[in-house]
């Protein structure tokens, strides 16, 4: 059936083909998955809602968007040639460059021909007779695939709070996660920004450069560390590239999946003078590694209090108006929510046309045609930027009706919180895989490393299934339950389990409170995945396999068989080793 677009024009005909695998999403996960599937000789099709590749970096085009893991590490590591040929221009490269890199991957590895753009998958239904998935799209496609691979991203479903009077507002409302491709000119406008998370702290200094008046509506003050972003010189790049394989190997052994100097000493064993010096040095290095100033900062509240006070003093030093500075000082656990990395965020509040409005005790009442009302006061704005984040980890799954065995939907199964074995697959949904799904390190590791490890593991798993002629693979309920319990148990070791963040789904009203990413550390997790693979997929059932005991052939996972870096193992990783896993 031919489809029509909104203008009534005929578009491409709907498809009803059959593939070995359908991949949903053409961000970094979907691109690399397609590359591996092709390498294995599987037929595959990728569906992508956007008009181009890049996922997060395709949608998040707000001013100031850039990565917060250094670009030399926030990039694929599977190809040394790729590492050598690509040149990052900045320590933390901006969104257009990261998007250009995603496009380079698509072209260099000749992936575009198997990606169908402008097409949103609406449903995936498992057929228990044929052990295949029927995948349906908003363009009328109905294709069949043995494997359905969710490469839908962890932070991709925008959170749009239901502010009263939204439709009354006369000006434009932008969400940072779905920014207009043509850009936005805020010149001469009064702008309101709602939110002070990573997207807000990156965009606020940029918007302030254009707007005649900027009003920031803050519900929770944010911890942010300077990026000290800088251009990367040719000499620096040359030197870094000469040691690239060693850097990549060191990164894989780290709990975060990326390398940075890390001091394992407990904070309180140092004198207050030593701590001050250590924090000052770490602040001067900047970025997420600030949290590596001591080994126990995310595990011991008293230790955390010391870094929190240091960071509050920095805010007080930067922000000239004492009342505004106090409002900007967080009083929750430092780094409990995702730590922000900024360029001139706190400095922006020294500008005379920038105003901070506290909505922590008196929430935003409503939008009017001319602005936003808080505590009876109307703040006049011409445009609103909603930097209100995402329905994290599971939001993109919720958008697709996924029906597994016995007609049970994933939404029903996950109504009390996501349940997946290793964050890779869920019992009752055979041959359905998740890349960086809930229960895997995902957002607590460098995303691209996490993606690569999942894809390589999956590629070896699918290769093995073909080798042993298995029809389907599905986790056992008891192993999945044990893994979910383990993810939860280990999270309790960390102070991060104590605050209302998107890690626990607390940013969306009504969501169950469950710590979703695996906090035990990337290498511990990888070791568990390796063990499962080496034991011919312990904890999974392979239906129809010629032999369940055949040792799997290692095609792509070899580089993940790395020893743990005990030097920098975190208390959560230690706990993860102690908390038994079935
Ligand atoms: O979203 P957020 P984000 N009224 O959820 C506020 C990654 N990322 O898009 O804290 C008023 O962090 C909310 O307030 P509160 C990164 O992992 C990375 O900024 O819930 N305010 C908060 O201040 C990051 O963590 C980069 O009280 C409301 C803000 O909106 C993740 O994406 C850049 C509200 C949302 O902050 C999400 O970041 C950008 C309401 N009704 C993003 N509802 C890099 O640097 C929500 N808020 C790589």
XYZ file of C-alpha atoms and ligand atoms in Angstrom:
630
model
C 0.000 0.000 0.000
C 1.498 3.345 -1.012
C 1.588 5.935 1.763
C 0.856 9.649 1.747
C 2.593 12.312 3.744
C 0.828 15.204 5.484
C 0.703 17.156 2.216
C -1.066 14.253 0.518
C 1.953 13.446 -1.665
C 2.720 9.837 -2.472
C 5.791 8.572 -0.656
C 7.650 5.273 -0.810
C 5.631 2.054 -1.051
C 5.187 0.064 2.128
C 7.398 -2.986 2.500
C 6.680 -6.526 3.603
C 10.067 -8.212 3.290
C 11.795 -10.772 5.450
C 15.155 -10.221 7.151
C 17.416 -12.033 9.544
C 17.362 -8.947 11.740
C 15.531 -5.658 12.052
C 17.297 -2.953 14.035
C 15.245 -0.089 15.449
C 17.209 3.176 15.515
C 20.173 4.499 13.516
C 22.137 6.180 16.286
C 25.587 4.881 17.196
C 24.073 1.608 18.463
C 22.060 0.941 15.312
C 24.948 1.852 13.020
C 27.429 -0.440 14.722
C 24.875 -3.259 14.996
C 24.229 -3.040 11.272
C 27.966 -3.100 10.583
C 28.372 -6.282 12.634
C 25.285 -7.958 11.126
C 26.648 -7.298 7.673
C 30.015 -8.715 8.698
C 28.238 -11.895 9.743
C 26.416 -12.098 6.423
C 22.966 -11.577 7.955
C 20.284 -9.722 6.032
C 19.249 -6.673 8.002
C 17.139 -3.553 7.828
C 17.334 -0.544 10.127
C 14.310 1.696 10.741
C 14.947 5.267 11.854
C 12.333 7.877 12.756
C 14.624 10.758 11.815
C 15.726 11.775 8.341
C 19.369 11.001 9.106
C 21.691 8.922 11.278
C 23.075 9.963 14.669
C 20.221 9.358 17.148
C 20.777 11.614 20.161
C 23.119 13.771 18.100
C 20.571 14.042 15.313
C 17.822 15.331 17.626
C 19.711 17.341 20.285
C 20.780 20.355 18.245
C 20.272 22.983 20.928
C 22.949 25.684 21.156
C 25.947 24.526 23.163
C 25.259 20.793 22.796
C 28.463 18.794 23.043
C 29.699 15.579 24.648
C 30.914 15.444 28.255
C 33.282 12.506 27.773
C 36.403 13.627 25.900
C 35.931 13.149 22.169
C 39.050 11.036 21.827
C 37.211 8.510 23.977
C 33.613 9.368 23.068
C 34.032 7.580 19.750
C 34.117 4.068 18.342
C 37.158 1.961 19.208
C 36.544 -1.067 16.987
C 38.654 0.180 14.072
C 42.204 1.426 14.538
C 42.091 2.870 11.031
C 39.024 4.886 11.972
C 40.756 6.123 15.128
C 43.720 7.233 13.064
C 41.830 8.939 10.255
C 39.245 10.945 12.208
C 40.325 14.254 13.734
C 38.371 15.745 16.610
C 38.680 19.496 16.711
C 37.969 20.032 20.413
C 38.428 18.253 23.726
C 34.617 18.018 23.941
C 33.464 18.314 20.359
C 30.246 20.103 19.517
C 27.079 18.375 18.312
C 27.572 19.188 14.589
C 30.982 17.474 14.638
C 29.645 14.403 16.463
C 26.801 14.229 13.939
C 29.350 14.535 11.113
C 31.234 11.617 12.708
C 28.028 9.507 12.745
C 27.537 10.328 9.071
C 31.159 9.424 8.381
C 30.568 6.005 10.007
C 27.493 5.464 7.836
C 29.439 6.315 4.674
C 32.766 4.723 5.508
C 31.148 1.401 6.349
C 28.595 1.728 3.546
C 25.574 1.429 5.832
C 23.011 3.826 4.369
C 21.545 1.382 1.847
C 20.046 -0.692 4.643
C 18.599 2.172 6.670
C 15.015 3.278 6.094
C 14.635 6.872 7.291
C 11.563 8.895 8.280
C 9.941 5.742 9.538
C 8.878 5.062 13.097
C 8.366 1.494 14.265
C 4.987 1.289 15.969
C 4.713 -2.392 16.891
C 6.749 -5.566 17.172
C 4.879 -8.844 17.678
C 6.423 -12.270 18.282
C 5.082 -15.245 16.345
C 5.481 -18.338 18.518
C 4.951 -20.729 15.606
C 7.703 -19.340 13.379
C 9.909 -17.824 16.136
C 9.972 -14.554 14.222
C 9.004 -10.950 14.850
C 6.478 -8.969 12.806
C 7.612 -5.347 12.778
C 5.124 -2.630 11.798
C 5.808 1.024 11.066
C 3.914 4.279 10.717
C 4.515 4.041 6.966
C 2.537 0.821 6.633
C 5.553 -1.524 6.498
C 4.994 -5.041 7.843
C 8.294 -6.892 7.763
C 9.331 -10.148 9.362
C 12.644 -10.788 11.086
C 14.111 -13.549 13.183
C 15.784 -11.003 15.454
C 14.435 -7.657 16.594
C 17.148 -5.408 17.991
C 16.226 -2.320 19.977
C 18.829 0.386 19.379
C 16.456 3.069 20.612
C 18.725 5.003 22.965
C 18.565 5.647 26.698
C 17.696 9.339 26.558
C 15.521 9.696 23.480
C 11.898 10.118 24.559
C 11.453 13.804 25.530
C 9.760 14.596 28.826
C 7.131 17.267 28.278
C 5.534 18.146 31.616
C 1.829 18.974 31.292
C 2.052 22.683 32.213
C -1.352 24.256 32.504
C -2.204 26.784 29.789
C 0.468 25.489 27.401
C -1.698 26.060 24.360
C -2.418 29.650 25.491
C 1.225 30.676 25.053
C 1.591 32.731 21.861
C 5.275 32.157 21.237
C 7.240 29.056 20.291
C 8.024 26.310 22.807
C 11.184 24.335 22.034
C 12.329 21.091 23.653
C 16.118 20.753 23.776
C 15.790 17.107 22.734
C 13.932 17.952 19.519
C 15.582 21.151 18.414
C 14.682 22.689 15.017
C 17.245 21.761 12.383
C 17.355 25.266 10.989
C 18.392 26.600 14.420
C 16.675 29.285 16.449
C 17.535 32.975 16.502
C 16.780 34.359 19.957
C 18.056 37.826 18.998
C 15.886 40.557 20.522
C 13.695 38.044 22.392
C 12.825 37.475 26.020
C 13.449 33.788 26.632
C 12.369 31.479 29.450
C 14.327 28.260 30.070
C 12.711 25.568 32.209
C 15.167 23.165 33.824
C 18.786 23.188 34.955
C 20.051 19.742 33.895
C 22.848 19.047 31.375
C 20.878 20.343 28.369
C 20.010 23.568 30.198
C 23.492 24.274 31.538
C 24.950 23.844 28.052
C 22.328 25.980 26.301
C 21.779 28.764 28.883
C 25.155 30.518 28.319
C 24.602 30.386 24.544
C 21.007 31.624 24.672
C 22.082 34.426 27.019
C 24.424 35.697 24.279
C 21.430 36.349 22.006
C 18.391 37.019 24.155
C 17.591 40.487 25.472
C 16.274 38.885 28.637
C 16.697 35.345 29.935
C 14.681 33.886 32.787
C 15.712 30.476 34.092
C 13.128 28.478 36.046
C 15.039 26.224 38.447
C 13.417 23.414 40.421
C 16.619 21.741 41.621
C 19.996 23.463 41.669
C 22.558 21.548 39.663
C 26.105 20.412 40.378
C 28.288 21.457 37.515
C 32.026 21.393 36.897
C 33.857 23.476 34.290
C 34.736 21.648 31.077
C 37.775 23.801 30.281
C 37.024 22.850 26.709
C 39.756 23.661 24.204
C 40.795 23.122 20.623
C 42.989 20.063 20.053
C 46.203 20.964 18.287
C 47.691 18.859 15.497
C 50.624 17.941 17.778
C 48.299 16.870 20.585
C 46.289 14.688 18.217
C 49.415 13.167 16.724
C 50.703 12.239 20.155
C 47.313 10.915 21.304
C 46.981 8.800 18.179
C 50.415 7.323 18.670
C 49.117 5.866 21.953
C 45.512 5.279 20.958
C 45.378 1.464 21.361
C 46.803 1.740 24.883
C 44.265 4.424 25.801
C 41.400 2.302 24.481
C 42.612 -0.722 26.448
C 42.916 1.297 29.667
C 39.425 2.702 29.134
C 37.881 -0.760 28.830
C 39.282 -1.705 32.243
C 37.697 1.271 34.021
C 34.367 1.252 35.880
C 33.186 4.126 33.668
C 34.477 2.632 30.405
C 36.627 5.713 29.840
C 40.014 6.644 31.212
C 40.872 9.525 33.501
C 43.192 10.002 36.465
C 41.538 8.478 39.502
C 42.673 8.700 43.106
C 41.508 5.614 45.018
C 42.278 7.109 48.467
C 39.294 7.820 50.745
C 38.608 11.538 51.105
C 38.519 11.597 54.886
C 41.952 10.023 55.231
C 43.400 13.249 53.851
C 43.756 16.413 55.916
C 41.426 19.290 55.035
C 44.387 21.154 53.465
C 45.278 18.123 51.335
C 41.657 17.749 50.269
C 41.449 21.403 49.308
C 44.556 21.039 47.138
C 43.290 17.823 45.619
C 39.860 19.328 44.803
C 41.468 22.464 43.416
C 43.697 20.399 41.106
C 40.731 18.259 40.022
C 38.601 21.383 39.434
C 41.370 22.764 37.243
C 41.316 19.544 35.204
C 37.514 19.855 35.115
C 34.787 17.654 33.680
C 33.425 14.349 34.977
C 36.918 13.298 36.227
C 36.390 15.808 39.061
C 34.552 12.929 40.761
C 37.785 10.930 40.651
C 39.411 13.259 43.205
C 38.861 10.538 45.831
C 37.698 6.959 45.619
C 34.739 7.091 47.982
C 32.944 10.289 47.001
C 29.867 8.478 45.706
C 29.840 5.940 48.508
C 30.397 7.792 51.764
C 28.131 10.727 52.614
C 30.719 12.372 54.876
C 33.288 12.206 52.088
C 30.718 13.557 49.656
C 29.964 16.469 51.982
C 33.576 17.658 51.576
C 33.456 17.842 47.768
C 29.968 19.348 47.920
C 31.159 22.171 50.154
C 34.149 22.798 47.882
C 31.885 23.020 44.825
C 29.386 25.278 46.636
C 32.234 27.651 47.492
C 33.186 27.742 43.804
C 29.628 28.830 42.951
C 29.754 31.519 45.641
C 33.109 32.707 44.255
C 31.802 32.915 40.696
C 28.298 34.332 41.156
C 28.395 37.960 42.334
C 24.857 38.299 43.677
C 24.889 36.388 47.017
C 21.151 35.588 46.902
C 21.448 34.158 43.376
C 24.581 32.252 44.373
C 22.770 30.647 47.311
C 19.874 29.671 45.057
C 22.345 28.073 42.645
C 24.011 26.061 45.425
C 22.715 22.483 45.461
C 22.183 20.808 48.822
C 21.781 17.245 47.631
C 24.524 14.645 47.258
C 27.282 15.822 44.908
C 27.097 13.853 41.648
C 23.979 11.993 42.778
C 22.118 13.125 39.695
C 24.239 13.027 36.553
C 27.042 15.569 37.089
C 26.923 18.462 34.608
C 29.942 19.790 32.730
C 29.694 23.403 31.636
C 31.304 26.358 29.982
C 30.431 29.626 31.758
C 27.194 28.342 33.274
C 27.440 30.003 36.687
C 29.177 33.057 35.147
C 26.074 33.631 33.016
C 24.089 34.646 36.115
C 26.362 37.687 36.480
C 24.899 39.144 33.305
C 22.365 41.887 34.027
C 19.703 40.459 31.695
C 19.744 36.941 33.217
C 17.370 36.126 36.061
C 16.921 32.982 38.133
C 13.448 32.009 39.401
C 13.155 29.373 42.099
C 10.313 26.941 41.408
C 11.316 24.374 44.033
C 8.690 25.302 46.590
C 6.199 27.044 44.320
C 6.056 25.135 41.032
C 5.282 26.706 37.686
C 1.578 27.521 37.996
C 0.685 27.918 34.354
C 1.653 29.349 31.008
C -0.236 32.429 29.837
C -0.318 33.922 26.362
C 2.617 36.154 27.346
C 4.671 34.149 29.778
C 4.981 31.865 32.779
C 3.337 32.317 36.169
C 5.131 31.333 39.377
C 3.804 32.145 42.835
C 1.369 34.680 41.372
C 4.027 36.560 39.387
C 3.890 36.516 35.598
C 7.313 36.391 33.915
C 6.973 37.778 30.401
C 8.716 35.757 27.704
C 8.570 35.572 23.892
C 9.899 32.005 23.615
C 10.163 29.057 25.983
C 12.897 26.428 26.038
C 11.848 23.276 27.792
C 15.080 21.646 28.964
C 13.033 19.136 30.921
C 14.853 15.957 29.957
C 13.662 12.524 28.975
C 11.665 9.501 30.013
C 15.008 7.807 30.519
C 15.990 4.209 29.769
C 12.495 2.872 29.014
C 10.743 5.834 27.325
C 11.573 4.684 23.800
C 10.374 1.157 24.548
C 7.052 2.583 25.753
C 6.452 4.163 22.343
C 6.428 0.776 20.561
C 3.804 -1.882 21.251
C 6.066 -4.885 21.878
C 4.151 -8.144 22.253
C 5.980 -11.307 23.221
C 4.962 -14.877 24.022
C 1.337 -15.517 25.068
C 0.304 -12.040 23.952
C 2.003 -10.335 26.895
C 3.308 -6.839 26.165
C 6.624 -5.492 27.394
C 4.750 -2.537 28.906
C 2.709 -4.967 31.032
C 5.769 -6.888 32.079
C 7.662 -3.712 32.950
C 4.812 -1.937 34.727
C 6.660 -2.309 38.050
C 10.007 -1.322 36.485
C 12.146 -2.761 33.687
C 13.208 -6.419 33.944
C 15.935 -7.690 31.672
C 18.749 -10.216 31.952
C 22.028 -8.274 31.735
C 20.014 -5.437 30.208
C 20.240 -7.427 26.980
C 17.041 -9.459 26.751
C 13.805 -10.059 28.640
C 12.114 -13.355 29.467
C 8.946 -13.865 27.390
C 10.415 -11.929 24.442
C 12.575 -14.422 22.533
C 15.019 -13.096 19.953
C 14.397 -9.508 21.094
C 17.575 -7.736 22.159
C 18.311 -4.376 23.727
C 21.462 -2.383 23.222
C 22.359 -0.622 26.480
C 19.045 -1.672 27.987
C 18.047 -1.184 31.643
C 20.194 -3.352 33.902
C 23.370 -2.732 31.889
C 25.991 -0.031 32.659
C 24.715 2.104 29.745
C 24.452 5.704 30.967
C 26.928 5.098 33.808
C 29.614 4.199 31.302
C 30.835 6.023 28.258
C 27.859 5.314 25.999
C 29.808 4.391 22.888
C 31.963 1.859 24.762
C 28.829 0.374 26.317
C 27.216 0.173 22.880
C 30.235 -1.503 21.304
C 30.475 -4.152 24.010
C 26.756 -4.975 23.705
C 26.844 -5.140 19.938
C 29.949 -7.344 19.901
C 28.379 -9.673 22.463
C 25.163 -9.816 20.436
C 27.030 -10.400 17.200
C 28.847 -13.370 18.741
C 25.556 -14.622 20.179
C 23.763 -14.435 16.825
C 26.733 -16.057 15.089
C 26.584 -18.868 17.644
C 22.851 -19.322 17.123
C 23.466 -19.784 13.447
C 26.349 -22.185 14.148
C 24.118 -24.416 16.287
C 20.960 -23.825 14.211
C 19.005 -22.427 17.166
C 15.574 -20.986 16.408
C 15.342 -18.702 19.386
C 17.111 -17.498 22.506
C 15.411 -16.251 25.649
C 16.533 -15.608 29.223
C 15.359 -17.900 31.996
C 13.061 -16.200 34.468
C 15.160 -17.164 37.503
C 18.363 -15.758 35.993
C 16.626 -12.569 34.973
C 15.113 -12.160 38.451
C 18.522 -12.744 40.025
C 20.140 -10.163 37.743
C 17.446 -7.553 38.425
C 17.861 -8.162 42.177
C 21.641 -7.889 41.794
C 21.361 -4.587 39.909
C 19.168 -3.292 42.707
C 21.375 -4.639 45.530
C 24.536 -3.121 44.091
C 22.848 0.242 43.551
C 22.257 0.426 47.326
C 26.011 0.677 47.856
C 26.071 3.972 45.995
C 24.756 7.318 47.219
C 23.251 7.634 43.746
C 20.405 5.375 44.818
C 19.337 7.972 47.378
C 18.187 10.868 45.212
C 15.272 11.539 42.886
C 16.973 11.405 39.515
C 16.115 10.046 36.118
C 18.377 7.067 37.002
C 15.478 5.895 39.185
C 12.685 7.203 36.946
C 11.808 9.875 39.511
C 11.659 12.721 36.962
C 8.419 11.377 35.463
C 5.352 11.379 37.725
C 3.857 7.917 38.228
C 6.880 5.913 37.116
C 7.991 3.107 39.434
C 11.115 3.991 41.379
C 13.780 1.522 40.269
C 17.517 2.141 39.839
C 17.777 1.274 36.142
C 21.440 1.300 35.042
C 23.949 -1.221 36.415
C 26.271 0.583 38.809
C 28.681 -2.295 39.549
C 31.155 -0.994 36.984
C 31.742 -1.645 33.319
C 34.514 -4.303 33.634
C 32.578 -6.325 36.233
C 29.584 -6.297 33.924
C 31.689 -7.239 30.905
C 33.205 -10.110 32.849
C 29.703 -11.391 33.635
C 28.734 -11.165 29.949
C 31.908 -13.060 29.019
C 31.138 -15.780 31.559
C 27.633 -16.168 30.179
C 28.988 -16.456 26.668
C 31.813 -18.830 27.595
C 29.328 -21.157 29.251
C 27.320 -21.377 26.009
C 24.848 -18.752 27.184
C 24.176 -19.749 30.755
C 20.865 -18.289 31.893
C 19.419 -18.373 28.386
C 17.424 -21.096 26.666
C 18.388 -21.789 23.068
C 15.442 -23.467 21.388
C 16.089 -26.026 18.649
C 19.881 -25.829 18.995
C 21.837 -28.822 17.695
C 23.855 -28.808 20.885
C 23.492 -26.466 23.835
C 27.014 -27.227 24.992
C 28.900 -26.288 21.868
C 31.516 -23.704 22.864
C 30.686 -20.411 21.172
C 33.122 -19.119 18.606
C 34.660 -15.792 19.603
C 34.295 -13.549 16.571
C 34.086 -10.033 17.957
C 34.247 -10.117 21.757
C 37.927 -10.867 22.172
C 38.865 -7.286 22.932
C 36.387 -7.248 25.819
C 38.101 -10.135 27.592
C 40.213 -7.765 29.679
C 41.368 -8.045 33.301
C 39.722 -5.779 35.848
C 41.731 -2.716 36.724
C 41.855 -3.430 40.447
C 43.706 -0.166 41.035
C 40.619 1.840 40.293
C 37.887 -0.606 41.133
C 35.056 1.291 42.826
C 33.285 0.201 46.018
C 30.262 -0.600 43.842
C 32.412 -2.857 41.705
C 33.764 -4.543 44.821
C 30.198 -4.994 46.040
C 29.203 -6.308 42.653
C 31.802 -9.041 42.985
C 30.548 -9.888 46.457
C 26.823 -9.851 45.747
C 26.233 -13.295 44.272
C 24.692 -13.595 40.860
C 22.884 -16.715 39.671
O 17.473 16.476 31.451
P 17.499 16.387 33.058
P 18.622 16.935 30.458
N 9.104 22.075 36.371
O 16.446 15.386 33.394
C 13.660 20.154 35.221
C 22.366 13.522 29.069
N 22.862 14.754 28.469
O 18.071 16.904 29.098
O 15.931 18.227 38.703
C 10.331 22.597 36.503
O 18.849 16.149 33.567
C 14.402 19.205 36.125
O 14.231 19.573 37.471
P 14.440 18.446 38.650
C 22.888 13.446 30.491
O 23.052 12.104 30.839
C 24.192 14.843 28.313
O 19.258 18.184 30.911
O 13.700 17.220 38.176
N 11.443 21.982 36.152
C 15.810 19.372 35.597
O 16.424 20.522 36.096
C 21.764 14.095 31.249
O 21.724 13.794 32.614
C 24.711 15.976 27.792
O 13.878 19.059 39.838
C 11.320 20.761 35.623
C 15.573 19.534 34.102
O 14.220 19.946 33.938
C 20.574 13.596 30.497
O 20.961 13.595 29.135
C 23.916 17.048 27.451
C 10.073 20.148 35.429
C 15.753 18.240 33.356
O 17.071 17.838 33.490
C 19.327 14.439 30.643
O 19.701 15.812 30.606
C 22.556 16.929 27.624
C 8.934 20.858 35.845
N 7.697 20.340 35.729
C 22.047 15.775 28.139
N 10.274 18.934 34.883
C 26.170 16.040 27.650
O 26.814 16.918 28.144
C 11.597 18.796 34.731
N 12.230 19.897 35.186
C 26.814 14.940 26.940
